[in-house]
Short mmCIF file of C-alpha atoms in Angstrom, two decimals:
data_model
loop_
_atom_site.label_atom_id
_atom_site.label_comp_id
_atom_site.label_asym_id
_atom_site.label_seq_id
_atom_site.Cartn_x
_atom_site.Cartn_y
_atom_site.Cartn_z
CA UNK F 1 77.90 103.41 102.52
CA UNK F 2 79.71 106.45 103.88
CA UNK F 3 78.28 109.35 105.87
CA UNK F 4 79.65 112.82 106.58
CA UNK F 5 79.05 112.31 110.31
CA UNK F 6 81.69 109.56 110.34
CA UNK F 7 84.13 110.41 107.55
CA UNK F 8 86.43 107.63 106.42
CA UNK F 9 84.38 104.94 108.15
CA UNK F 10 82.32 102.56 106.03
CA UNK F 11 78.85 101.37 106.99
CA UNK F 12 78.41 97.76 105.93
CA UNK F 13 74.78 97.31 104.97
CA UNK F 14 73.10 93.85 104.99
CA UNK F 15 74.32 92.57 101.59
CA UNK F 16 77.84 93.93 102.10
CA UNK F 17 77.94 92.42 105.58
CA UNK F 18 77.02 89.00 104.20
CA UNK F 19 79.82 89.23 101.64
CA UNK F 20 82.26 90.45 104.31
CA UNK F 21 81.33 87.58 106.64
CA UNK F 22 81.79 85.02 103.83
CA UNK F 23 85.25 86.42 103.10
CA UNK F 24 86.19 86.26 106.79
CA UNK F 25 84.90 82.68 106.98
CA UNK F 26 87.01 81.80 103.91
CA UNK F 27 90.17 83.34 105.41
CA UNK F 28 89.53 81.75 108.84
CA UNK F 29 89.43 78.32 107.21
CA UNK F 30 92.79 78.97 105.55
CA UNK F 31 94.27 80.36 108.77
CA UNK F 32 93.29 77.24 110.73
CA UNK F 33 94.73 74.98 108.01
CA UNK F 34 98.01 76.86 108.30
CA UNK F 35 98.25 76.69 112.10
CA UNK F 36 97.22 80.24 113.03
CA UNK F 37 95.45 80.90 116.32
CA UNK F 38 92.92 83.72 116.21
CA UNK F 39 93.08 86.46 118.84
CA UNK F 40 90.73 89.26 119.82
CA UNK F 41 92.65 92.19 121.25
CA UNK F 42 91.54 95.49 122.83
CA UNK F 43 90.81 98.54 120.70
CA UNK F 44 92.22 101.00 123.23
CA UNK F 45 95.71 100.94 124.75
CA UNK F 46 97.67 103.23 127.03
CA UNK F 47 100.02 105.26 124.83
CA UNK F 48 102.93 103.81 126.85
CA UNK F 49 102.57 100.67 124.70
CA UNK F 50 103.02 102.69 121.51
CA UNK F 51 106.04 104.51 123.00
CA UNK F 52 107.61 101.18 124.01
CA UNK F 53 107.05 99.68 120.53
CA UNK F 54 108.38 102.82 118.84
CA UNK F 55 105.16 103.39 116.90
CA UNK F 56 104.27 106.62 118.75
CA UNK F 57 107.48 108.28 117.59
CA UNK F 58 106.59 107.66 113.95
CA UNK F 59 102.78 107.43 113.84
CA UNK F 60 101.29 109.36 116.77
CA UNK F 61 100.02 112.11 114.45
CA UNK F 62 97.94 109.47 112.69
CA UNK F 63 96.50 108.00 115.89
CA UNK F 64 93.30 108.91 117.71
CA UNK F 65 94.62 109.87 121.16
CA UNK F 66 92.63 110.94 124.20
CA UNK F 67 92.85 111.38 127.96
CA UNK F 68 91.63 108.69 130.38
CA UNK F 69 91.91 109.71 134.02
CA UNK F 70 95.03 111.77 133.38
CA UNK F 71 96.77 109.21 131.17
CA UNK F 72 97.08 109.29 127.39
CA UNK F 73 95.39 106.45 125.53
CA UNK F 74 94.90 105.75 121.83
CA UNK F 75 92.73 103.68 119.52
CA UNK F 76 94.91 100.99 118.01
CA UNK F 77 96.03 101.74 114.44
CA UNK F 78 97.69 98.31 114.10
CA UNK F 79 97.75 94.96 115.88
CA UNK F 80 101.52 94.40 116.19
CA UNK F 81 102.10 95.63 119.78
CA UNK F 82 98.97 93.87 121.06
CA UNK F 83 100.14 90.60 119.56
CA UNK F 84 103.53 91.11 121.19
CA UNK F 85 101.76 91.52 124.56
CA UNK F 86 99.91 88.24 123.95
CA UNK F 87 103.13 86.46 123.03
CA UNK F 88 104.94 87.87 126.07
CA UNK F 89 102.05 86.89 128.34
CA UNK F 90 103.36 83.35 128.82
CA UNK F 91 106.67 81.63 129.44
CA UNK F 92 107.70 79.91 126.24
CA UNK F 93 110.31 77.47 125.04
CA UNK F 94 112.02 77.63 121.66
CA UNK F 95 110.22 74.33 121.03
CA UNK F 96 106.87 76.19 121.14
CA UNK F 97 107.81 78.11 117.99
CA UNK F 98 106.56 79.02 115.51
CA UNK F 99 103.50 80.67 117.01
CA UNK F 100 101.16 82.22 114.45
CA UNK F 101 98.54 84.76 115.51
CA UNK F 102 95.66 86.11 113.40
CA UNK F 103 93.35 89.01 114.22
CA UNK F 104 90.32 90.58 112.53
CA UNK F 105 90.24 93.47 115.03
CA UNK F 106 88.97 96.94 114.26
CA UNK F 107 91.74 99.48 113.59
CA UNK F 108 91.55 103.27 113.54
CA UNK F 109 93.92 105.68 111.82
CA UNK F 110 93.54 109.45 111.87
CA UNK F 111 94.02 109.95 108.15
CA UNK F 112 93.79 113.48 106.78
CA UNK F 113 90.36 114.15 105.26
CA UNK F 114 91.94 114.89 101.86
CA UNK F 115 93.60 111.45 101.84
CA UNK F 116 90.37 109.48 102.42
CA UNK F 117 89.48 107.42 99.34
CA UNK F 118 86.64 104.87 99.26
CA UNK F 119 87.64 101.61 100.96
CA UNK F 120 91.38 101.97 100.22
CA UNK F 121 92.19 104.89 102.56
CA UNK F 122 89.89 105.02 105.58
CA UNK F 123 89.88 105.90 109.28
CA UNK F 124 88.20 102.71 110.53
CA UNK F 125 88.87 99.30 109.02
CA UNK F 126 89.42 95.63 109.68
CA UNK F 127 92.07 93.45 108.12
CA UNK F 128 93.04 89.82 108.32
CA UNK F 129 96.22 90.65 110.17
CA UNK F 130 98.74 88.09 111.30
CA UNK F 131 102.06 87.85 113.12
CA UNK F 132 104.46 84.95 113.27
CA UNK F 133 106.85 84.47 116.19
CA UNK F 134 109.59 82.07 115.17
CA UNK F 135 113.23 81.14 115.61
CA UNK F 136 115.78 82.53 113.19
CA UNK F 137 116.22 79.08 111.62
CA UNK F 138 112.46 78.98 110.88
CA UNK F 139 112.25 82.31 109.04
CA UNK F 140 112.67 80.97 105.51
CA UNK F 141 110.00 78.29 105.96
CA UNK F 142 107.59 80.78 107.54
CA UNK F 143 108.10 83.37 104.78
CA UNK F 144 107.54 80.71 102.10
CA UNK F 145 104.40 79.56 103.96
CA UNK F 146 103.05 83.13 104.18
CA UNK F 147 103.74 83.74 100.48
CA UNK F 148 102.02 80.47 99.53
CA UNK F 149 99.04 81.49 101.68
CA UNK F 150 98.79 84.77 99.80
CA UNK F 151 99.23 83.01 96.44
CA UNK F 152 96.43 80.54 97.23
CA UNK F 153 94.02 83.29 98.23
CA UNK F 154 94.79 85.43 95.19
CA UNK F 155 94.47 82.40 92.90
CA UNK F 156 91.03 81.56 94.36
CA UNK F 157 89.77 84.99 93.31
CA UNK F 158 91.59 85.06 89.97
CA UNK F 159 93.79 87.93 91.09
CA UNK F 160 97.40 88.59 90.17
CA UNK F 161 100.06 90.31 92.21
CA UNK F 162 103.56 91.71 91.98
CA UNK F 163 106.10 91.31 94.78
CA UNK F 164 108.82 93.79 95.64
CA UNK F 165 111.47 93.34 98.29
CA UNK F 166 111.20 95.92 101.04
CA UNK F 167 114.29 96.70 103.03
CA UNK F 168 114.89 98.94 106.01
CA UNK F 169 112.91 102.18 105.67
CA UNK F 170 114.25 105.54 106.82
CA UNK F 171 111.92 105.42 109.85
CA UNK F 172 112.81 101.84 110.81
CA UNK F 173 111.98 100.42 114.23
CA UNK F 174 114.36 97.99 115.90
CA UNK F 175 118.08 97.44 116.15
CA UNK F 176 120.27 98.16 113.12
CA UNK F 177 122.24 94.90 113.62
CA UNK F 178 119.05 92.85 113.43
CA UNK F 179 117.99 94.70 110.27
CA UNK F 180 121.40 94.07 108.69
CA UNK F 181 121.21 90.32 109.49
CA UNK F 182 117.70 90.15 108.03
CA UNK F 183 118.69 92.00 104.87
CA UNK F 184 121.60 89.59 104.29
CA UNK F 185 119.34 86.53 104.56
#
């Protein structure tokens, strides 16, 4: 259900909530089997995090920002920087890798009202988001594992998919040298 008093934000009524919870339970089982650890991260971060990650430069216009005691904060539109904080929160050895994080956290994006479309373009949503922290020599195995995960889930529901290789976008974050190494792989 949608309501004009919260545009772009779905209300999950009892039957929809039961279906949603079953889907989450299904994905959680697959995540555990594949060695993911589930996280719960905050919904609100100081905008400094988004400046440090580079997201503010590209996405601030699509973020819900507000003042908290003279500092700018924002609702998280994605989990990436929060997962990086979790990863950086401990001293790690290369032997600890790969580390796989999963998150079903609530995300908010300030989409233009004309762009809102059912459940495909919304302002408030949850996704089964994941991030893998690995060594360079583990990348191929981790990518194959992630693709097999997706294939298994799609197959369960009788869905098909089409893959396309994405390379460095015009608004890329990160160092050019790292992008070039990744694109050569």
